[in-house]
Amino acid sequence: MTLGRISTGIANLDALIEGGIPRGSTVLVAGNPGTGKTILTSHFLYEGLSIGDAGVYVSFSESKKQFYDNFERFGMRFLDFEKDNKFAFLDFASVNKDGIGDALEEVLEVSRKLGAKRIVIDSFSAILLAFDSVNDARITLHVVLGKVLRSEGITNMLIAEVPVGTRNIGSGMEEFVADGIIQLEYGTSDAVPATLKVVKMRSTYII
């Protein structure tokens, strides 16, 4: 059986991973601030919208207006797809620990309503902070990301912030949740502002 893959919208990245991400995967996009995590994941969503895959952007930090204004500069008119009921931006910037369960339920509800095939969650780090324990986070994220989204054929990208001065990716929870890890790091010069490394991608030969 041929494994279904979906394009990231970035040709050079697709070339590293046999043409795209395995459908239904959870992929962590990790990196320091300013390395292009939001741009990469938004390209992933916009590529899907351009071929008919509905998508959802879940933000625990940036407002809807900021997101739309920033990406219109890149020619990505997410608002047009929202008007066509193909895209939704969910703003959870003010969600606290008591509301994280309801927020994740809303993500699933909206995704099903749209028939979404791609989801971006910004950020994984913010979700972890909303749980009282690592075990609670593991159980919830395993059910939501590892089972529900995969069973419905939804491919999702999780943004993870890596503090400046460190190279480690988070707390170890990320390895548990993710089928793939894409790491962005500062480049060596102005000519190469950032570098990209595919650390892990299940069912994929990485070039």
JSON list of C-alpha atoms in Angstrom, two decimals:
[
{"chain": "A", "resi": 1, "resn": "MET", "atom": "CA", "xyz": [0.00, 0.00, 0.00]},
{"chain": "A", "resi": 2, "resn": "THR", "atom": "CA", "xyz": [1.33, 3.42, -0.98]},
{"chain": "A", "resi": 3, "resn": "LEU", "atom": "CA", "xyz": [1.71, 5.82, 1.94]},
{"chain": "A", "resi": 4, "resn": "GLY", "atom": "CA", "xyz": [-0.25, 9.05, 1.37]},
{"chain": "A", "resi": 5, "resn": "ARG", "atom": "CA", "xyz": [1.87, 12.17, 1.68]},
{"chain": "A", "resi": 6, "resn": "ILE", "atom": "CA", "xyz": [1.01, 15.86, 1.69]},
{"chain": "A", "resi": 7, "resn": "SER", "atom": "CA", "xyz": [3.20, 18.74, 0.57]},
{"chain": "A", "resi": 8, "resn": "THR", "atom": "CA", "xyz": [4.51, 21.25, 3.09]},
{"chain": "A", "resi": 9, "resn": "GLY", "atom": "CA", "xyz": [4.31, 23.98, 0.47]},
{"chain": "A", "resi": 10, "resn": "ILE", "atom": "CA", "xyz": [8.11, 24.26, 0.54]},
{"chain": "A", "resi": 11, "resn": "ALA", "atom": "CA", "xyz": [9.67, 22.33, -2.34]},
{"chain": "A", "resi": 12, "resn": "ASN", "atom": "CA", "xyz": [13.15, 22.01, -0.83]},
{"chain": "A", "resi": 13, "resn": "LEU", "atom": "CA", "xyz": [11.71, 20.60, 2.39]},
{"chain": "A", "resi": 14, "resn": "ASP", "atom": "CA", "xyz": [9.47, 18.13, 0.54]},
{"chain": "A", "resi": 15, "resn": "ALA", "atom": "CA", "xyz": [12.54, 16.89, -1.31]},
{"chain": "A", "resi": 16, "resn": "LEU", "atom": "CA", "xyz": [14.11, 15.86, 2.01]},
{"chain": "A", "resi": 17, "resn": "ILE", "atom": "CA", "xyz": [11.13, 13.74, 3.09]},
{"chain": "A", "resi": 18, "resn": "GLU", "atom": "CA", "xyz": [10.08, 11.70, 0.07]},
{"chain": "A", "resi": 19, "resn": "GLY", "atom": "CA", "xyz": [7.78, 14.39, -1.28]},
{"chain": "A", "resi": 20, "resn": "GLY", "atom": "CA", "xyz": [5.91, 15.36, 1.85]},
{"chain": "A", "resi": 21, "resn": "ILE", "atom": "CA", "xyz": [4.64, 14.52, 5.33]},
{"chain": "A", "resi": 22, "resn": "PRO", "atom": "CA", "xyz": [2.79, 11.22, 5.84]},
{"chain": "A", "resi": 23, "resn": "ARG", "atom": "CA", "xyz": [-0.92, 12.06, 6.05]},
{"chain": "A", "resi": 24, "resn": "GLY", "atom": "CA", "xyz": [-2.29, 12.04, 9.60]},
{"chain": "A", "resi": 25, "resn": "SER", "atom": "CA", "xyz": [1.08, 12.72, 11.23]},
{"chain": "A", "resi": 26, "resn": "THR", "atom": "CA", "xyz": [1.85, 15.08, 14.08]},
{"chain": "A", "resi": 27, "resn": "VAL", "atom": "CA", "xyz": [4.97, 17.10, 13.26]},
{"chain": "A", "resi": 28, "resn": "LEU", "atom": "CA", "xyz": [6.79, 19.29, 15.77]},
{"chain": "A", "resi": 29, "resn": "VAL", "atom": "CA", "xyz": [8.39, 22.44, 14.34]},
{"chain": "A", "resi": 30, "resn": "ALA", "atom": "CA", "xyz": [10.93, 23.59, 16.92]},
{"chain": "A", "resi": 31, "resn": "GLY", "atom": "CA", "xyz": [13.32, 26.50, 16.99]},
{"chain": "A", "resi": 32, "resn": "ASN", "atom": "CA", "xyz": [14.56, 29.71, 18.56]},
{"chain": "A", "resi": 33, "resn": "PRO", "atom": "CA", "xyz": [12.51, 32.91, 18.20]},
{"chain": "A", "resi": 34, "resn": "GLY", "atom": "CA", "xyz": [12.82, 34.43, 14.74]},
{"chain": "A", "resi": 35, "resn": "THR", "atom": "CA", "xyz": [13.91, 31.28, 12.90]},
{"chain": "A", "resi": 36, "resn": "GLY", "atom": "CA", "xyz": [10.74, 31.05, 10.78]},
{"chain": "A", "resi": 37, "resn": "LYS", "atom": "CA", "xyz": [8.50, 28.55, 12.57]},
{"chain": "A", "resi": 38, "resn": "THR", "atom": "CA", "xyz": [5.28, 30.48, 12.00]},
{"chain": "A", "resi": 39, "resn": "ILE", "atom": "CA", "xyz": [6.16, 31.14, 8.35]},
{"chain": "A", "resi": 40, "resn": "LEU", "atom": "CA", "xyz": [6.90, 27.46, 7.69]},
{"chain": "A", "resi": 41, "resn": "THR", "atom": "CA", "xyz": [3.71, 26.21, 9.34]},
{"chain": "A", "resi": 42, "resn": "SER", "atom": "CA", "xyz": [1.59, 28.86, 7.62]},
{"chain": "A", "resi": 43, "resn": "HIS", "atom": "CA", "xyz": [3.00, 27.80, 4.25]},
{"chain": "A", "resi": 44, "resn": "PHE", "atom": "CA", "xyz": [1.91, 24.27, 5.15]},
{"chain": "A", "resi": 45, "resn": "LEU", "atom": "CA", "xyz": [-1.64, 25.46, 5.82]},
{"chain": "A", "resi": 46, "resn": "TYR", "atom": "CA", "xyz": [-1.81, 27.71, 2.77]},
{"chain": "A", "resi": 47, "resn": "GLU", "atom": "CA", "xyz": [-0.55, 24.96, 0.47]},
{"chain": "A", "resi": 48, "resn": "GLY", "atom": "CA", "xyz": [-3.44, 22.85, 1.67]},
{"chain": "A", "resi": 49, "resn": "LEU", "atom": "CA", "xyz": [-6.00, 25.63, 1.20]},
{"chain": "A", "resi": 50, "resn": "SER", "atom": "CA", "xyz": [-4.76, 26.18, -2.35]},
{"chain": "A", "resi": 51, "resn": "ILE", "atom": "CA", "xyz": [-5.56, 22.55, -3.27]},
{"chain": "A", "resi": 52, "resn": "GLY", "atom": "CA", "xyz": [-8.83, 22.29, -1.36]},
{"chain": "A", "resi": 53, "resn": "ASP", "atom": "CA", "xyz": [-7.68, 21.03, 2.06]},
{"chain": "A", "resi": 54, "resn": "ALA", "atom": "CA", "xyz": [-9.53, 22.99, 4.74]},
{"chain": "A", "resi": 55, "resn": "GLY", "atom": "CA", "xyz": [-7.34, 24.11, 7.64]},
{"chain": "A", "resi": 56, "resn": "VAL", "atom": "CA", "xyz": [-7.30, 25.52, 11.16]},
{"chain": "A", "resi": 57, "resn": "TYR", "atom": "CA", "xyz": [-4.72, 27.72, 12.88]},
{"chain": "A", "resi": 58, "resn": "VAL", "atom": "CA", "xyz": [-4.85, 27.47, 16.68]},
{"chain": "A", "resi": 59, "resn": "SER", "atom": "CA", "xyz": [-3.07, 30.30, 18.46]},
{"chain": "A", "resi": 60, "resn": "PHE", "atom": "CA", "xyz": [-2.25, 30.60, 22.14]},
{"chain": "A", "resi": 61, "resn": "SER", "atom": "CA", "xyz": [-0.24, 33.78, 21.55]},
{"chain": "A", "resi": 62, "resn": "GLU", "atom": "CA", "xyz": [-0.95, 35.81, 18.40]},
{"chain": "A", "resi": 63, "resn": "SER", "atom": "CA", "xyz": [-4.25, 37.57, 17.69]},
{"chain": "A", "resi": 64, "resn": "LYS", "atom": "CA", "xyz": [-6.28, 36.93, 14.56]},
{"chain": "A", "resi": 65, "resn": "LYS", "atom": "CA", "xyz": [-5.71, 40.46, 13.23]},
{"chain": "A", "resi": 66, "resn": "GLN", "atom": "CA", "xyz": [-1.95, 40.21, 13.75]},
{"chain": "A", "resi": 67, "resn": "PHE", "atom": "CA", "xyz": [-1.86, 36.89, 11.92]},
{"chain": "A", "resi": 68, "resn": "TYR", "atom": "CA", "xyz": [-3.92, 38.09, 8.94]},
{"chain": "A", "resi": 69, "resn": "ASP", "atom": "CA", "xyz": [-2.00, 41.36, 8.63]},
{"chain": "A", "resi": 70, "resn": "ASN", "atom": "CA", "xyz": [1.40, 39.65, 8.84]},
{"chain": "A", "resi": 71, "resn": "PHE", "atom": "CA", "xyz": [0.69, 37.02, 6.22]},
{"chain": "A", "resi": 72, "resn": "GLU", "atom": "CA", "xyz": [-1.10, 39.25, 3.77]},
{"chain": "A", "resi": 73, "resn": "ARG", "atom": "CA", "xyz": [2.36, 40.79, 3.29]},
{"chain": "A", "resi": 74, "resn": "PHE", "atom": "CA", "xyz": [3.49, 37.37, 1.99]},
{"chain": "A", "resi": 75, "resn": "GLY", "atom": "CA", "xyz": [0.52, 37.12, -0.35]},
{"chain": "A", "resi": 76, "resn": "MET", "atom": "CA", "xyz": [-1.31, 34.64, 1.87]},
{"chain": "A", "resi": 77, "resn": "ARG", "atom": "CA", "xyz": [-4.91, 35.82, 2.08]},
{"chain": "A", "resi": 78, "resn": "PHE", "atom": "CA", "xyz": [-6.28, 33.57, 4.80]},
{"chain": "A", "resi": 79, "resn": "LEU", "atom": "CA", "xyz": [-9.32, 35.81, 5.19]},
{"chain": "A", "resi": 80, "resn": "ASP", "atom": "CA", "xyz": [-10.54, 34.86, 1.71]},
{"chain": "A", "resi": 81, "resn": "PHE", "atom": "CA", "xyz": [-10.55, 31.19, 2.69]},
{"chain": "A", "resi": 82, "resn": "GLU", "atom": "CA", "xyz": [-12.26, 31.98, 5.98]},
{"chain": "A", "resi": 83, "resn": "LYS", "atom": "CA", "xyz": [-15.10, 33.66, 4.04]},
{"chain": "A", "resi": 84, "resn": "ASP", "atom": "CA", "xyz": [-15.41, 30.46, 1.97]},
{"chain": "A", "resi": 85, "resn": "ASN", "atom": "CA", "xyz": [-15.63, 28.34, 5.15]},
{"chain": "A", "resi": 86, "resn": "LYS", "atom": "CA", "xyz": [-12.35, 26.61, 4.35]},
{"chain": "A", "resi": 87, "resn": "PHE", "atom": "CA", "xyz": [-10.23, 28.15, 7.11]},
{"chain": "A", "resi": 88, "resn": "ALA", "atom": "CA", "xyz": [-10.64, 29.06, 10.77]},
{"chain": "A", "resi": 89, "resn": "PHE", "atom": "CA", "xyz": [-8.37, 30.97, 13.15]},
{"chain": "A", "resi": 90, "resn": "LEU", "atom": "CA", "xyz": [-8.93, 30.07, 16.80]},
{"chain": "A", "resi": 91, "resn": "ASP", "atom": "CA", "xyz": [-7.61, 32.63, 19.28]},
{"chain": "A", "resi": 92, "resn": "PHE", "atom": "CA", "xyz": [-6.93, 31.12, 22.71]},
{"chain": "A", "resi": 93, "resn": "ALA", "atom": "CA", "xyz": [-4.42, 33.71, 23.90]},
{"chain": "A", "resi": 94, "resn": "SER", "atom": "CA", "xyz": [-6.35, 34.28, 27.12]},
{"chain": "A", "resi": 95, "resn": "VAL", "atom": "CA", "xyz": [-7.09, 30.62, 27.94]},
{"chain": "A", "resi": 96, "resn": "ASN", "atom": "CA", "xyz": [-5.99, 29.50, 31.41]},
{"chain": "A", "resi": 97, "resn": "LYS", "atom": "CA", "xyz": [-5.51, 26.05, 32.93]},
{"chain": "A", "resi": 98, "resn": "ASP", "atom": "CA", "xyz": [-9.22, 25.64, 33.60]},
{"chain": "A", "resi": 99, "resn": "GLY", "atom": "CA", "xyz": [-10.07, 26.27, 29.97]},
{"chain": "A", "resi": 100, "resn": "ILE", "atom": "CA", "xyz": [-7.53, 24.11, 28.14]},
{"chain": "A", "resi": 101, "resn": "GLY", "atom": "CA", "xyz": [-9.85, 21.10, 27.94]},
{"chain": "A", "resi": 102, "resn": "ASP", "atom": "CA", "xyz": [-12.66, 23.18, 26.44]},
{"chain": "A", "resi": 103, "resn": "ALA", "atom": "CA", "xyz": [-10.18, 24.78, 24.02]},
{"chain": "A", "resi": 104, "resn": "LEU", "atom": "CA", "xyz": [-9.03, 21.41, 22.68]},
{"chain": "A", "resi": 105, "resn": "GLU", "atom": "CA", "xyz": [-12.65, 20.29, 22.36]},
{"chain": "A", "resi": 106, "resn": "GLU", "atom": "CA", "xyz": [-13.38, 23.41, 20.31]},
{"chain": "A", "resi": 107, "resn": "VAL", "atom": "CA", "xyz": [-10.41, 22.64, 18.07]},
{"chain": "A", "resi": 108, "resn": "LEU", "atom": "CA", "xyz": [-11.89, 19.21, 17.33]},
{"chain": "A", "resi": 109, "resn": "GLU", "atom": "CA", "xyz": [-15.41, 20.59, 16.84]},
{"chain": "A", "resi": 110, "resn": "VAL", "atom": "CA", "xyz": [-14.32, 23.32, 14.42]},
{"chain": "A", "resi": 111, "resn": "SER", "atom": "CA", "xyz": [-12.02, 20.93, 12.54]},
{"chain": "A", "resi": 112, "resn": "ARG", "atom": "CA", "xyz": [-14.85, 18.46, 12.01]},
{"chain": "A", "resi": 113, "resn": "LYS", "atom": "CA", "xyz": [-17.27, 21.18, 10.98]},
{"chain": "A", "resi": 114, "resn": "LEU", "atom": "CA", "xyz": [-14.85, 22.44, 8.31]},
{"chain": "A", "resi": 115, "resn": "GLY", "atom": "CA", "xyz": [-13.71, 18.97, 7.29]},
{"chain": "A", "resi": 116, "resn": "ALA", "atom": "CA", "xyz": [-10.18, 20.14, 8.05]},
{"chain": "A", "resi": 117, "resn": "LYS", "atom": "CA", "xyz": [-7.21, 18.18, 6.76]},
{"chain": "A", "resi": 118, "resn": "ARG", "atom": "CA", "xyz": [-4.47, 20.37, 8.22]},
{"chain": "A", "resi": 119, "resn": "ILE", "atom": "CA", "xyz": [-4.06, 22.01, 11.64]},
{"chain": "A", "resi": 120, "resn": "VAL", "atom": "CA", "xyz": [-1.32, 24.21, 13.12]},
{"chain": "A", "resi": 121, "resn": "ILE", "atom": "CA", "xyz": [-1.09, 24.68, 16.90]},
{"chain": "A", "resi": 122, "resn": "ASP", "atom": "CA", "xyz": [0.95, 27.63, 18.18]},
{"chain": "A", "resi": 123, "resn": "SER", "atom": "CA", "xyz": [2.37, 26.69, 20.51]},
{"chain": "A", "resi": 124, "resn": "PHE", "atom": "CA", "xyz": [3.01, 23.30, 22.05]},
{"chain": "A", "resi": 125, "resn": "SER", "atom": "CA", "xyz": [4.92, 25.04, 24.82]},
{"chain": "A", "resi": 126, "resn": "ALA", "atom": "CA", "xyz": [1.82, 27.05, 25.80]},
{"chain": "A", "resi": 127, "resn": "ILE", "atom": "CA", "xyz": [-0.33, 23.91, 25.93]},
{"chain": "A", "resi": 128, "resn": "LEU", "atom": "CA", "xyz": [2.10, 22.17, 28.30]},
{"chain": "A", "resi": 129, "resn": "LEU", "atom": "CA", "xyz": [2.01, 25.13, 30.69]},
{"chain": "A", "resi": 130, "resn": "ALA", "atom": "CA", "xyz": [-1.77, 24.76, 30.94]},
{"chain": "A", "resi": 131, "resn": "PHE", "atom": "CA", "xyz": [-1.52, 21.31, 32.53]},
{"chain": "A", "resi": 132, "resn": "ASP", "atom": "CA", "xyz": [-0.83, 20.63, 36.20]},
{"chain": "A", "resi": 133, "resn": "SER", "atom": "CA", "xyz": [1.35, 17.60, 35.48]},
{"chain": "A", "resi": 134, "resn": "VAL", "atom": "CA", "xyz": [3.31, 16.02, 32.65]},
{"chain": "A", "resi": 135, "resn": "ASN", "atom": "CA", "xyz": [1.17, 12.88, 32.93]},
{"chain": "A", "resi": 136, "resn": "ASP", "atom": "CA", "xyz": [-2.04, 14.86, 32.38]},
{"chain": "A", "resi": 137, "resn": "ALA", "atom": "CA", "xyz": [-0.48, 16.45, 29.32]},
{"chain": "A", "resi": 138, "resn": "ARG", "atom": "CA", "xyz": [0.72, 13.10, 27.96]},
{"chain": "A", "resi": 139, "resn": "ILE", "atom": "CA", "xyz": [-2.71, 11.48, 28.28]},
{"chain": "A", "resi": 140, "resn": "THR", "atom": "CA", "xyz": [-4.66, 14.40, 26.79]},
{"chain": "A", "resi": 141, "resn": "LEU", "atom": "CA", "xyz": [-2.30, 15.06, 23.91]},
{"chain": "A", "resi": 142, "resn": "HIS", "atom": "CA", "xyz": [-1.96, 11.36, 23.13]},
{"chain": "A", "resi": 143, "resn": "VAL", "atom": "CA", "xyz": [-5.75, 11.07, 22.81]},
{"chain": "A", "resi": 144, "resn": "VAL", "atom": "CA", "xyz": [-6.31, 14.33, 20.89]},
{"chain": "A", "resi": 145, "resn": "LEU", "atom": "CA", "xyz": [-3.24, 14.31, 18.64]},
{"chain": "A", "resi": 146, "resn": "GLY", "atom": "CA", "xyz": [-2.16, 10.70, 18.56]},
{"chain": "A", "resi": 147, "resn": "LYS", "atom": "CA", "xyz": [-5.57, 9.10, 18.11]},
{"chain": "A", "resi": 148, "resn": "VAL", "atom": "CA", "xyz": [-8.39, 11.44, 17.15]},
{"chain": "A", "resi": 149, "resn": "LEU", "atom": "CA", "xyz": [-6.63, 13.58, 14.56]},
{"chain": "A", "resi": 150, "resn": "ARG", "atom": "CA", "xyz": [-4.77, 10.63, 13.02]},
{"chain": "A", "resi": 151, "resn": "SER", "atom": "CA", "xyz": [-7.94, 8.55, 12.77]},
{"chain": "A", "resi": 152, "resn": "GLU", "atom": "CA", "xyz": [-9.63, 11.40, 10.91]},
{"chain": "A", "resi": 153, "resn": "GLY", "atom": "CA", "xyz": [-6.70, 11.86, 8.52]},
{"chain": "A", "resi": 154, "resn": "ILE", "atom": "CA", "xyz": [-5.81, 15.31, 9.87]},
{"chain": "A", "resi": 155, "resn": "THR", "atom": "CA", "xyz": [-2.14, 16.24, 9.59]},
{"chain": "A", "resi": 156, "resn": "ASN", "atom": "CA", "xyz": [-0.99, 18.73, 12.19]},
{"chain": "A", "resi": 157, "resn": "MET", "atom": "CA", "xyz": [2.04, 20.83, 12.99]},
{"chain": "A", "resi": 158, "resn": "LEU", "atom": "CA", "xyz": [2.92, 21.91, 16.52]},
{"chain": "A", "resi": 159, "resn": "ILE", "atom": "CA", "xyz": [5.15, 24.92, 17.07]},
{"chain": "A", "resi": 160, "resn": "ALA", "atom": "CA", "xyz": [7.64, 24.60, 19.96]},
{"chain": "A", "resi": 161, "resn": "GLU", "atom": "CA", "xyz": [9.73, 27.49, 21.22]},
{"chain": "A", "resi": 162, "resn": "VAL", "atom": "CA", "xyz": [13.38, 26.75, 21.99]},
{"chain": "A", "resi": 163, "resn": "PRO", "atom": "CA", "xyz": [14.84, 29.42, 24.32]},
{"chain": "A", "resi": 164, "resn": "VAL", "atom": "CA", "xyz": [17.77, 31.43, 23.01]},
{"chain": "A", "resi": 165, "resn": "GLY", "atom": "CA", "xyz": [21.07, 29.87, 24.03]},
{"chain": "A", "resi": 166, "resn": "THR", "atom": "CA", "xyz": [19.73, 26.31, 24.18]},
{"chain": "A", "resi": 167, "resn": "ARG", "atom": "CA", "xyz": [19.62, 23.51, 21.62]},
{"chain": "A", "resi": 168, "resn": "ASN", "atom": "CA", "xyz": [17.44, 20.98, 23.43]},
{"chain": "A", "resi": 169, "resn": "ILE", "atom": "CA", "xyz": [13.86, 20.57, 22.23]},
{"chain": "A", "resi": 170, "resn": "GLY", "atom": "CA", "xyz": [11.62, 21.03, 25.25]},
{"chain": "A", "resi": 171, "resn": "SER", "atom": "CA", "xyz": [10.96, 18.62, 28.07]},
{"chain": "A", "resi": 172, "resn": "GLY", "atom": "CA", "xyz": [10.86, 15.19, 26.44]},
{"chain": "A", "resi": 173, "resn": "MET", "atom": "CA", "xyz": [7.08, 15.28, 25.96]},
{"chain": "A", "resi": 174, "resn": "GLU", "atom": "CA", "xyz": [7.67, 16.32, 22.37]},
{"chain": "A", "resi": 175, "resn": "GLU", "atom": "CA", "xyz": [9.28, 13.01, 21.43]},
{"chain": "A", "resi": 176, "resn": "PHE", "atom": "CA", "xyz": [6.30, 11.20, 22.92]},
{"chain": "A", "resi": 177, "resn": "VAL", "atom": "CA", "xyz": [3.74, 13.15, 20.89]},
{"chain": "A", "resi": 178, "resn": "ALA", "atom": "CA", "xyz": [5.48, 13.78, 17.57]},
{"chain": "A", "resi": 179, "resn": "ASP", "atom": "CA", "xyz": [5.72, 11.52, 14.53]},
{"chain": "A", "resi": 180, "resn": "GLY", "atom": "CA", "xyz": [8.15, 14.01, 13.03]},
{"chain": "A", "resi": 181, "resn": "ILE", "atom": "CA", "xyz": [10.45, 16.79, 14.23]},
{"chain": "A", "resi": 182, "resn": "ILE", "atom": "CA", "xyz": [11.68, 19.68, 12.10]},
{"chain": "A", "resi": 183, "resn": "GLN", "atom": "CA", "xyz": [14.26, 21.86, 13.83]},
{"chain": "A", "resi": 184, "resn": "LEU", "atom": "CA", "xyz": [15.06, 25.43, 12.84]},
{"chain": "A", "resi": 185, "resn": "GLU", "atom": "CA", "xyz": [18.25, 27.09, 14.07]},
{"chain": "A", "resi": 186, "resn": "TYR", "atom": "CA", "xyz": [20.02, 30.39, 13.57]},
{"chain": "A", "resi": 187, "resn": "GLY", "atom": "CA", "xyz": [22.27, 30.40, 10.51]},
{"chain": "A", "resi": 188, "resn": "THR", "atom": "CA", "xyz": [25.94, 31.24, 10.32]},
{"chain": "A", "resi": 189, "resn": "SER", "atom": "CA", "xyz": [25.61, 34.57, 8.51]},
{"chain": "A", "resi": 190, "resn": "ASP", "atom": "CA", "xyz": [23.17, 37.17, 7.15]},
{"chain": "A", "resi": 191, "resn": "ALA", "atom": "CA", "xyz": [23.22, 35.25, 3.87]},
{"chain": "A", "resi": 192, "resn": "VAL", "atom": "CA", "xyz": [22.03, 32.12, 5.72]},
{"chain": "A", "resi": 193, "resn": "PRO", "atom": "CA", "xyz": [19.76, 33.50, 8.50]},
{"chain": "A", "resi": 194, "resn": "ALA", "atom": "CA", "xyz": [18.36, 30.10, 9.49]},
{"chain": "A", "resi": 195, "resn": "THR", "atom": "CA", "xyz": [18.98, 26.42, 8.88]},
{"chain": "A", "resi": 196, "resn": "LEU", "atom": "CA", "xyz": [16.48, 23.57, 8.79]},
{"chain": "A", "resi": 197, "resn": "LYS", "atom": "CA", "xyz": [17.04, 19.99, 9.90]},
{"chain": "A", "resi": 198, "resn": "VAL", "atom": "CA", "xyz": [14.58, 17.09, 9.75]},
{"chain": "A", "resi": 199, "resn": "VAL", "atom": "CA", "xyz": [15.40, 15.30, 13.00]},
{"chain": "A", "resi": 200, "resn": "LYS", "atom": "CA", "xyz": [12.70, 12.65, 12.72]},
{"chain": "A", "resi": 201, "resn": "MET", "atom": "CA", "xyz": [9.91, 11.62, 10.33]},
{"chain": "A", "resi": 202, "resn": "ARG", "atom": "CA", "xyz": [8.24, 8.25, 10.77]},
{"chain": "A", "resi": 203, "resn": "SER", "atom": "CA", "xyz": [7.80, 6.02, 7.70]},
{"chain": "A", "resi": 204, "resn": "THR", "atom": "CA", "xyz": [10.15, 8.30, 5.79]},
{"chain": "A", "resi": 205, "resn": "TYR", "atom": "CA", "xyz": [13.67, 8.08, 4.40]},
{"chain": "A", "resi": 206, "resn": "ILE", "atom": "CA", "xyz": [15.27, 11.45, 5.22]},
{"chain": "A", "resi": 207, "resn": "ILE", "atom": "CA", "xyz": [17.78, 12.74, 2.68]}
]
